[in-house]
PDB file of C-alpha atoms and ligand atoms in Angstrom:
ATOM      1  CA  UNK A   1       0.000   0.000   0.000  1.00  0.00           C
ATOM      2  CA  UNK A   2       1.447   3.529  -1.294  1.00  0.00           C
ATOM      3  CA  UNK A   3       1.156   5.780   1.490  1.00  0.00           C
ATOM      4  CA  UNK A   4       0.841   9.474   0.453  1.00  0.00           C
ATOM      5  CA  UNK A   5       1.459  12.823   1.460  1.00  0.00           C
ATOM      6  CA  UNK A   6      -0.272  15.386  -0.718  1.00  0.00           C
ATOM      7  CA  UNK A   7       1.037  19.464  -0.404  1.00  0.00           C
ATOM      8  CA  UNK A   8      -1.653  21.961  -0.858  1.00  0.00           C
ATOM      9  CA  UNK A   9      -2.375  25.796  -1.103  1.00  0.00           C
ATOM     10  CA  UNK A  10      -5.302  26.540  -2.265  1.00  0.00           C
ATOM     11  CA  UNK A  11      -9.073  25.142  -3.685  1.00  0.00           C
ATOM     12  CA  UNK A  12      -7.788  21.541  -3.699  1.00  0.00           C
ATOM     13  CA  UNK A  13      -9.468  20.112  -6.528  1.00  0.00           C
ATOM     14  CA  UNK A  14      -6.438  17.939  -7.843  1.00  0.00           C
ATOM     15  CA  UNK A  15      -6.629  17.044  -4.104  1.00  0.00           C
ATOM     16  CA  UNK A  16     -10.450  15.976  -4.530  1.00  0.00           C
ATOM     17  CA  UNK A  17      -9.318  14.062  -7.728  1.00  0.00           C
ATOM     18  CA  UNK A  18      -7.350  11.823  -5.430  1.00  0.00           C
ATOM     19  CA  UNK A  19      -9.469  11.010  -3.055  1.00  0.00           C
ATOM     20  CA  UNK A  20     -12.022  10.180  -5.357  1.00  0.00           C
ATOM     21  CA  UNK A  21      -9.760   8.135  -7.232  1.00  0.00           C
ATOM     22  CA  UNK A  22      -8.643   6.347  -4.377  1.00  0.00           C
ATOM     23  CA  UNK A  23     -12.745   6.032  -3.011  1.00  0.00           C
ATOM     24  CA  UNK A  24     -13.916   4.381  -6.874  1.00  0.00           C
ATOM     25  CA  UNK A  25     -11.012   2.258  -6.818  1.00  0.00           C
ATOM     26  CA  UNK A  26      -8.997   3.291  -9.841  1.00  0.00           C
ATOM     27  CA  UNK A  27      -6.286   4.172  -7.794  1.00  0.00           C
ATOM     28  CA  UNK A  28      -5.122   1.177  -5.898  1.00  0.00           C
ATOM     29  CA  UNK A  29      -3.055   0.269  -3.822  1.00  0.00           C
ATOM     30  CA  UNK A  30      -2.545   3.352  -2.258  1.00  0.00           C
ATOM     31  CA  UNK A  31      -3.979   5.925   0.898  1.00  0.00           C
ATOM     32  CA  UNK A  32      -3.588   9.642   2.067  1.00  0.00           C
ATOM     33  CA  UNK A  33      -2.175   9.209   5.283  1.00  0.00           C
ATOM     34  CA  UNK A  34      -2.038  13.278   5.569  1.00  0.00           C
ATOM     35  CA  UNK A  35      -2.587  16.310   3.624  1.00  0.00           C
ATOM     36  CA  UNK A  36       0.063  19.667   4.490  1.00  0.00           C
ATOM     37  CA  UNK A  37      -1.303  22.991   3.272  1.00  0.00           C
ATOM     38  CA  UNK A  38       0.958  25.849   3.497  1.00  0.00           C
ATOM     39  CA  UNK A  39      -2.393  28.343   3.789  1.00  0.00           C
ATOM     40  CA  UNK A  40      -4.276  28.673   6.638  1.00  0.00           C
ATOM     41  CA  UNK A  41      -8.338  28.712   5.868  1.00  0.00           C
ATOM     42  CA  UNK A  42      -7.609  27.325   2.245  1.00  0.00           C
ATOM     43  CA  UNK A  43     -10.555  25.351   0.897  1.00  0.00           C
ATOM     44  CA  UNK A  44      -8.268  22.143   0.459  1.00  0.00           C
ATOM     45  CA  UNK A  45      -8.438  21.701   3.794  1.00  0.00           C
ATOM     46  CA  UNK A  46     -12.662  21.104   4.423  1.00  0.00           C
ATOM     47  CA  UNK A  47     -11.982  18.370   1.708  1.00  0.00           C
ATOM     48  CA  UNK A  48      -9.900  16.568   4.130  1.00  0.00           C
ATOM     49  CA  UNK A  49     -11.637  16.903   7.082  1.00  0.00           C
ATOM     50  CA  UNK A  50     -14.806  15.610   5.040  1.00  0.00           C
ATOM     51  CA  UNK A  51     -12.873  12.474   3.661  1.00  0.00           C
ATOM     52  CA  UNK A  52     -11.464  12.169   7.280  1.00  0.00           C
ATOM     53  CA  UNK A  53      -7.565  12.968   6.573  1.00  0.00           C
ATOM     54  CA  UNK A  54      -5.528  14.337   8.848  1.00  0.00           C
ATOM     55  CA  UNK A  55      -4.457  17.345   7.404  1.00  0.00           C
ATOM     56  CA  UNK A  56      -2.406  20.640   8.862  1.00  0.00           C
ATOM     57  CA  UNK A  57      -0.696  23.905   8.477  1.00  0.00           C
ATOM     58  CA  UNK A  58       2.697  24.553   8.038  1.00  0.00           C
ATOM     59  CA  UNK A  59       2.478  28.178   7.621  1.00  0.00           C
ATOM     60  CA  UNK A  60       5.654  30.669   6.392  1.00  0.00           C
ATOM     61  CA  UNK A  61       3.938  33.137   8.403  1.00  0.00           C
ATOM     62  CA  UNK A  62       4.182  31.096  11.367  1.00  0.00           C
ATOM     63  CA  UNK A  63       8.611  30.809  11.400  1.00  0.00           C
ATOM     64  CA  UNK A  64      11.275  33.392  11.847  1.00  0.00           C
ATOM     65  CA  UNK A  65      13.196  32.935   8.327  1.00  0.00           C
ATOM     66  CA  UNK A  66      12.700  29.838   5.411  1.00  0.00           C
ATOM     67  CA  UNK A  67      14.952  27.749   7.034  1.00  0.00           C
ATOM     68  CA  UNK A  68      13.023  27.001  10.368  1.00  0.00           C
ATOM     69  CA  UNK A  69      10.021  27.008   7.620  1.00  0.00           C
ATOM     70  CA  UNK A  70      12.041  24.533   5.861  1.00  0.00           C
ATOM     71  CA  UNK A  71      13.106  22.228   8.672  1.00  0.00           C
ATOM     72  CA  UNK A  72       9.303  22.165   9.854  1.00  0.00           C
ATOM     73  CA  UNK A  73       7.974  21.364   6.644  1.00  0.00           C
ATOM     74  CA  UNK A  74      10.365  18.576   5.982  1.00  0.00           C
ATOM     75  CA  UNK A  75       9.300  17.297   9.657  1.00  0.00           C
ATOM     76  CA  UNK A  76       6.008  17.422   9.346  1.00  0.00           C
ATOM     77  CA  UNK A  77       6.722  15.044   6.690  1.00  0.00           C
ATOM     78  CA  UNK A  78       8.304  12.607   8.205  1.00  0.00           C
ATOM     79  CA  UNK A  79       5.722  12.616  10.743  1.00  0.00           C
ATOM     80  CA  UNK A  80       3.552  10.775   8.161  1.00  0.00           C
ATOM     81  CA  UNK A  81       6.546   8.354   6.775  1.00  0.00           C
ATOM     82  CA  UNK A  82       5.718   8.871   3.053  1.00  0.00           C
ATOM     83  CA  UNK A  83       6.221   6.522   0.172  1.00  0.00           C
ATOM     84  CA  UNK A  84       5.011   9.436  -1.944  1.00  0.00           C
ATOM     85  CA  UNK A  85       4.687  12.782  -1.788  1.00  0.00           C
ATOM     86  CA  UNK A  86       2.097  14.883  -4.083  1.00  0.00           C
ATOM     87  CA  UNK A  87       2.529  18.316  -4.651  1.00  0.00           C
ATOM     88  CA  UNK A  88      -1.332  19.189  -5.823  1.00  0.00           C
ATOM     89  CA  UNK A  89      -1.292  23.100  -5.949  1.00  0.00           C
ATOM     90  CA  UNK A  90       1.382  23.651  -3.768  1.00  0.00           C
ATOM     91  CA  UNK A  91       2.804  26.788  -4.299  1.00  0.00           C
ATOM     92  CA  UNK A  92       5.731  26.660  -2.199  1.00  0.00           C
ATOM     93  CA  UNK A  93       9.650  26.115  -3.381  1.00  0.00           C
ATOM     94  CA  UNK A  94      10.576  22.421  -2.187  1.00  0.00           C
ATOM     95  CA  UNK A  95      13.215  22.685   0.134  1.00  0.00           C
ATOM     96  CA  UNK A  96      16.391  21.084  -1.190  1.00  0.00           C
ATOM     97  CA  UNK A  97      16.467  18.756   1.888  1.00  0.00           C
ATOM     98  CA  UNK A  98      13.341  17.136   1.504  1.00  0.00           C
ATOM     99  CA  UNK A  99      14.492  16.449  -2.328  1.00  0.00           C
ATOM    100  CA  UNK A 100      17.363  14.556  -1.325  1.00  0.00           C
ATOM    101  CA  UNK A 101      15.406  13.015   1.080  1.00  0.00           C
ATOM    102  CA  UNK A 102      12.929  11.868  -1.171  1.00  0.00           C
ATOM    103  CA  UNK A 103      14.569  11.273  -4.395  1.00  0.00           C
ATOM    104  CA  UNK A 104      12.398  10.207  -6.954  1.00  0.00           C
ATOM    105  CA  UNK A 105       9.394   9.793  -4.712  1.00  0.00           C
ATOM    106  CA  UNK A 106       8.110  13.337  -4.979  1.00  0.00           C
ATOM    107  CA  UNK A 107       5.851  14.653  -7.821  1.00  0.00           C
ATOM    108  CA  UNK A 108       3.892  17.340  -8.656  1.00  0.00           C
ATOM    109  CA  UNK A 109       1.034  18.671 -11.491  1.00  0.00           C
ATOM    110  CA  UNK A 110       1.750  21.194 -13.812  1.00  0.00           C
ATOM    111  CA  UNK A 111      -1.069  22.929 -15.826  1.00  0.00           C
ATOM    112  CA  UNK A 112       0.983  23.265 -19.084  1.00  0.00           C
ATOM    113  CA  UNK A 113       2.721  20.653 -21.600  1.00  0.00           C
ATOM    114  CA  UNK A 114       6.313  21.035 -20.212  1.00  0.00           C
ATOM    115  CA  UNK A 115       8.300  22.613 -21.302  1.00  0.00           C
ATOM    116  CA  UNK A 116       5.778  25.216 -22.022  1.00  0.00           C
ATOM    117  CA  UNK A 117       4.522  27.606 -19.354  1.00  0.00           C
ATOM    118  CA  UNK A 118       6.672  25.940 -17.166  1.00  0.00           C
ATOM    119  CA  UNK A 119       9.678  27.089 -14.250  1.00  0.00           C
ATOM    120  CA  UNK A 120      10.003  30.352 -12.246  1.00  0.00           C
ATOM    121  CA  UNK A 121       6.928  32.484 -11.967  1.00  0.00           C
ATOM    122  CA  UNK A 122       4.512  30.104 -13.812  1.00  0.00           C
ATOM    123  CA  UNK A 123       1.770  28.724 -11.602  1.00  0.00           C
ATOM    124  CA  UNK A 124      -2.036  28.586 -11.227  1.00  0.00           C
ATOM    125  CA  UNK A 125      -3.933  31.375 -13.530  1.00  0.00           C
ATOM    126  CA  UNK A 126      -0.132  32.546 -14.945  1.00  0.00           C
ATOM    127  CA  UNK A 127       0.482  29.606 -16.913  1.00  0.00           C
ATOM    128  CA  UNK A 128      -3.267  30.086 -18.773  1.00  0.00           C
ATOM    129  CA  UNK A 129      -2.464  33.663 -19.167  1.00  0.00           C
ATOM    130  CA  UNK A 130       0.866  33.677 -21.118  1.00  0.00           C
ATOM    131  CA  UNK A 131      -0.943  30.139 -23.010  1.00  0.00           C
ATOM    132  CA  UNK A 132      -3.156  32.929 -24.113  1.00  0.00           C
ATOM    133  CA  UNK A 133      -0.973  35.836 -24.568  1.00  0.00           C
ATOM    134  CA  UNK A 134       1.327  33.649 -27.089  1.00  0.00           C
ATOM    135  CA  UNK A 135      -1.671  31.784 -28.744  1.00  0.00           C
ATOM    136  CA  UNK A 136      -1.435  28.230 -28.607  1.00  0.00           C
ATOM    137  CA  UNK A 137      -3.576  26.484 -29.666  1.00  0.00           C
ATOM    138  CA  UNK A 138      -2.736  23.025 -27.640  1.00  0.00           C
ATOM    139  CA  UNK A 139      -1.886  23.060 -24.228  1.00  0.00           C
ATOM    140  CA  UNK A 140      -3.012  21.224 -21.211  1.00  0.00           C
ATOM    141  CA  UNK A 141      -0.901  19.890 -17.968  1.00  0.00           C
ATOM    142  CA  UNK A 142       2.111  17.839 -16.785  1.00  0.00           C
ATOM    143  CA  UNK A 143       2.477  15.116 -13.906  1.00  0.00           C
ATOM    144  CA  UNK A 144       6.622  14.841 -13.625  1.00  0.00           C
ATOM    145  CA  UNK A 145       9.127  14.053 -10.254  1.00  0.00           C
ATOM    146  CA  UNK A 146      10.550  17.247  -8.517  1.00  0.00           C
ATOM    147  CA  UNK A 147      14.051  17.377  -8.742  1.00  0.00           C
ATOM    148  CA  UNK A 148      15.994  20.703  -8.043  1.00  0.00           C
ATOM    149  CA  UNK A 149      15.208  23.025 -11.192  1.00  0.00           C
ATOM    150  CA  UNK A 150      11.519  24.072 -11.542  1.00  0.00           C
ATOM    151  CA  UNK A 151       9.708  22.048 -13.276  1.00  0.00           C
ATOM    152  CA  UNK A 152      12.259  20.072 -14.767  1.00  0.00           C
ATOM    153  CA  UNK A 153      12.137  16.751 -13.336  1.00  0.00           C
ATOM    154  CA  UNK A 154      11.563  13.715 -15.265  1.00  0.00           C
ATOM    155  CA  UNK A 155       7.995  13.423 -16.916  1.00  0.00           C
ATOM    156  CA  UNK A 156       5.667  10.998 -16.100  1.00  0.00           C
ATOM    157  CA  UNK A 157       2.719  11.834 -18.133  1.00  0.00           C
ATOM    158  CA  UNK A 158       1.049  14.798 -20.226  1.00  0.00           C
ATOM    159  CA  UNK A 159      -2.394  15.170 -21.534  1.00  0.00           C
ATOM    160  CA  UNK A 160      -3.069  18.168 -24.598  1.00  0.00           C
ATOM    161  CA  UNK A 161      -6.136  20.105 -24.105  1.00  0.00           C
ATOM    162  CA  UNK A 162      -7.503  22.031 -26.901  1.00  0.00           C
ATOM    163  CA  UNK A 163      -7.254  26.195 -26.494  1.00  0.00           C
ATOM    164  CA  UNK A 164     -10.987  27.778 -28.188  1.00  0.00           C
ATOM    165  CA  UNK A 165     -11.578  30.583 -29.905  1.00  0.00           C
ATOM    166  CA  UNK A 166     -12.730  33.114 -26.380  1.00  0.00           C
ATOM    167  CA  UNK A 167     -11.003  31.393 -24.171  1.00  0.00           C
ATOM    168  CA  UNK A 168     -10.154  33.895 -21.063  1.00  0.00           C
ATOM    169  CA  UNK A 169      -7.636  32.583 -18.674  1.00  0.00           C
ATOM    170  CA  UNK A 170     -10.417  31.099 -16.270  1.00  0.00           C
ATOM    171  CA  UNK A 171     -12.366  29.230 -18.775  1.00  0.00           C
ATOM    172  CA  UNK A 172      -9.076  27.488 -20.037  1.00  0.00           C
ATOM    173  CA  UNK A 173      -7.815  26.775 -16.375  1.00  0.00           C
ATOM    174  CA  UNK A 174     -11.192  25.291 -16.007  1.00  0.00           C
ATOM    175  CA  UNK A 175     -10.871  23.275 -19.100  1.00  0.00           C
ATOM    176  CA  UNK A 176      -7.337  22.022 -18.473  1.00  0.00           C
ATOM    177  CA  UNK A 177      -8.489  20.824 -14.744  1.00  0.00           C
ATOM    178  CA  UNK A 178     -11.571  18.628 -16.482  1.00  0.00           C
ATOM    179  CA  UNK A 179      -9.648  17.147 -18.692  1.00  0.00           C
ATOM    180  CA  UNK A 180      -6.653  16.653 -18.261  1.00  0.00           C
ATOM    181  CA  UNK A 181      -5.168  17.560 -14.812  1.00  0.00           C
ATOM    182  CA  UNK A 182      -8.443  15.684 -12.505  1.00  0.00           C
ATOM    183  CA  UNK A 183      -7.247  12.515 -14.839  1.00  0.00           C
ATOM    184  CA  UNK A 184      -3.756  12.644 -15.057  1.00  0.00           C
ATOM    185  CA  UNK A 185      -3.257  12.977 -11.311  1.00  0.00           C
ATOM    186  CA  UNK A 186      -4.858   9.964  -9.906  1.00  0.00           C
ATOM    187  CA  UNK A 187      -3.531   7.821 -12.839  1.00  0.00           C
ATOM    188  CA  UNK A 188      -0.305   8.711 -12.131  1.00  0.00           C
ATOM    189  CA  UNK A 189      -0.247   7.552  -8.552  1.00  0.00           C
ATOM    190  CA  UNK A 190      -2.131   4.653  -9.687  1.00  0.00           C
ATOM    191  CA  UNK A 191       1.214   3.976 -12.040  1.00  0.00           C
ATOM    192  CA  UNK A 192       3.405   4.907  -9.671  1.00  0.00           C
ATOM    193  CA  UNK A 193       1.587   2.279  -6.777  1.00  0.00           C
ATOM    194  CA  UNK A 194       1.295  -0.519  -8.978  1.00  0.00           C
ATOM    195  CA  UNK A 195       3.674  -0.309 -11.806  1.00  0.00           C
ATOM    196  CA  UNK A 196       7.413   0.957 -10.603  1.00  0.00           C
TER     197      UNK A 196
HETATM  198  C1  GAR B 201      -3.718  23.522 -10.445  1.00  0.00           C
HETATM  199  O1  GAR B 201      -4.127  24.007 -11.688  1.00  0.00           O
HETATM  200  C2  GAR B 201      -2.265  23.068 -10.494  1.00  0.00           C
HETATM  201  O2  GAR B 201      -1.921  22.478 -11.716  1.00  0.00           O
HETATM  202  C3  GAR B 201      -1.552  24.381 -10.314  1.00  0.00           C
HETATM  203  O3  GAR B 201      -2.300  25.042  -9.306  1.00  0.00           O
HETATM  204  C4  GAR B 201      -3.672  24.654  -9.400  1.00  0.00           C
HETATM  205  C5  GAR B 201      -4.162  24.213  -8.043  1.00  0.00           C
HETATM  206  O4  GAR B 201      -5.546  23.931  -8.051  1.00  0.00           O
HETATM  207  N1  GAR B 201      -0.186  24.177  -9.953  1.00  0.00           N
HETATM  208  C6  GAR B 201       0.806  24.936 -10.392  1.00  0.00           C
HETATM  209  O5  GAR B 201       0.637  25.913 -11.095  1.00  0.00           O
HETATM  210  C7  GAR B 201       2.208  24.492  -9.961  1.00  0.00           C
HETATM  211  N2  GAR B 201       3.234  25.208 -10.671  1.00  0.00           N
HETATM  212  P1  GAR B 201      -6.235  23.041  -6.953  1.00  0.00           P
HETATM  213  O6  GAR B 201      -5.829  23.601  -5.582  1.00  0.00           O
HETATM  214  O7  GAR B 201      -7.705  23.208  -7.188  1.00  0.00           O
HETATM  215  O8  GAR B 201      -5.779  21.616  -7.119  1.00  0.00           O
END
């Protein structure tokens, strides 16, 4: 059994994906044992609490400087014992520690086809906005492992999603959840619990 940790900071719908994943059985072989947002209040949060995860808080706001936000994180972590940890929203720089730690057992969604849209400063609405702005007509999101670089860990699995004619940056992040990144998330796990 794959024991997870998923990262949060927001909405949690990639979160939701999981769990539902997990309840209809086509992910298998695997549980949340605990869900980490680094937002207090966020929305990703209630979904726990409904599906019964522990969850908690592991606030910036809450240390001194990023490295006693760093060393908590990383501990709070641990606290679960992890096979795999899911980065589903989470907004937050990885700190190197916790990559060496968990080499090749971290991953995380990207709403773009990597390497488009992708690295420092692209995240949530951002990456739809500058699809837009440079008029593609394909894009849709990335499941890959973190390593160091943003975004430029090894890929596990993309899905295109079709840009339309109107699109605004909301109606395309919309899209891009639906069909692709609500898929591609649980069926990665699923690979990753019953196929490495
Ligand atoms: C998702 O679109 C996810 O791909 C994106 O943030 C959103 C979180 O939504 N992640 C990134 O941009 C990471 N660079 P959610 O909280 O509803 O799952």
């Amino acid at each position: 059994m794959l024991k997870i940790v998923v990262m949060v900071s927001g909405g949690g719908t990639n979160l939701q994906a999981i769990i539902d994943g997990i309840a209809k059985g086509d992910v298998k072989n695997a549980q949340i044992a605990g869900v980490i947002s680094n937002n207090y209040g966020v929305y990703a949060l209630e979904r726990a609490a409904k599906a019964g995860i522990d969850s908690c808080v592991v606030s910036p706001k809450d240390f001194t400087d990023r490295e006693n936000f760093n060393d908590a994180l990383l501990a709070k972590v641990k606290e679960y014992s992890p096979d795999l940890i899911v980065l589903a929203g989470f907004l937050v720089v990885i700190p190197e520690k916790m990559i060496d730690e968990y080499e090749n057992r971290i991953i995380n969604i990207h709403p773009s086809l990597i390497p488009a849209f992708c690295g420092t400063g692209y995240y949530g609405l951002k990456v739809h906005e500058a699809a837009l702005s440079r008029g593609v007509k394909i894009t849709g999101a990335t499941v890959h492992f973190v390593d160091k670089g943003t975004d430029t860990g090894p890929i596990i699995m993309q899905k295109a999603v079709e840009v339309k004619e109107g699109d605004t940056p909301e109606i395309l992040q919309r899209r891009v959840m639906e069909e692709a990144e609500w898929k591609l998330l649980p069926a990665a796990i699923n690979k990753i619990a019953n196929e490495y």
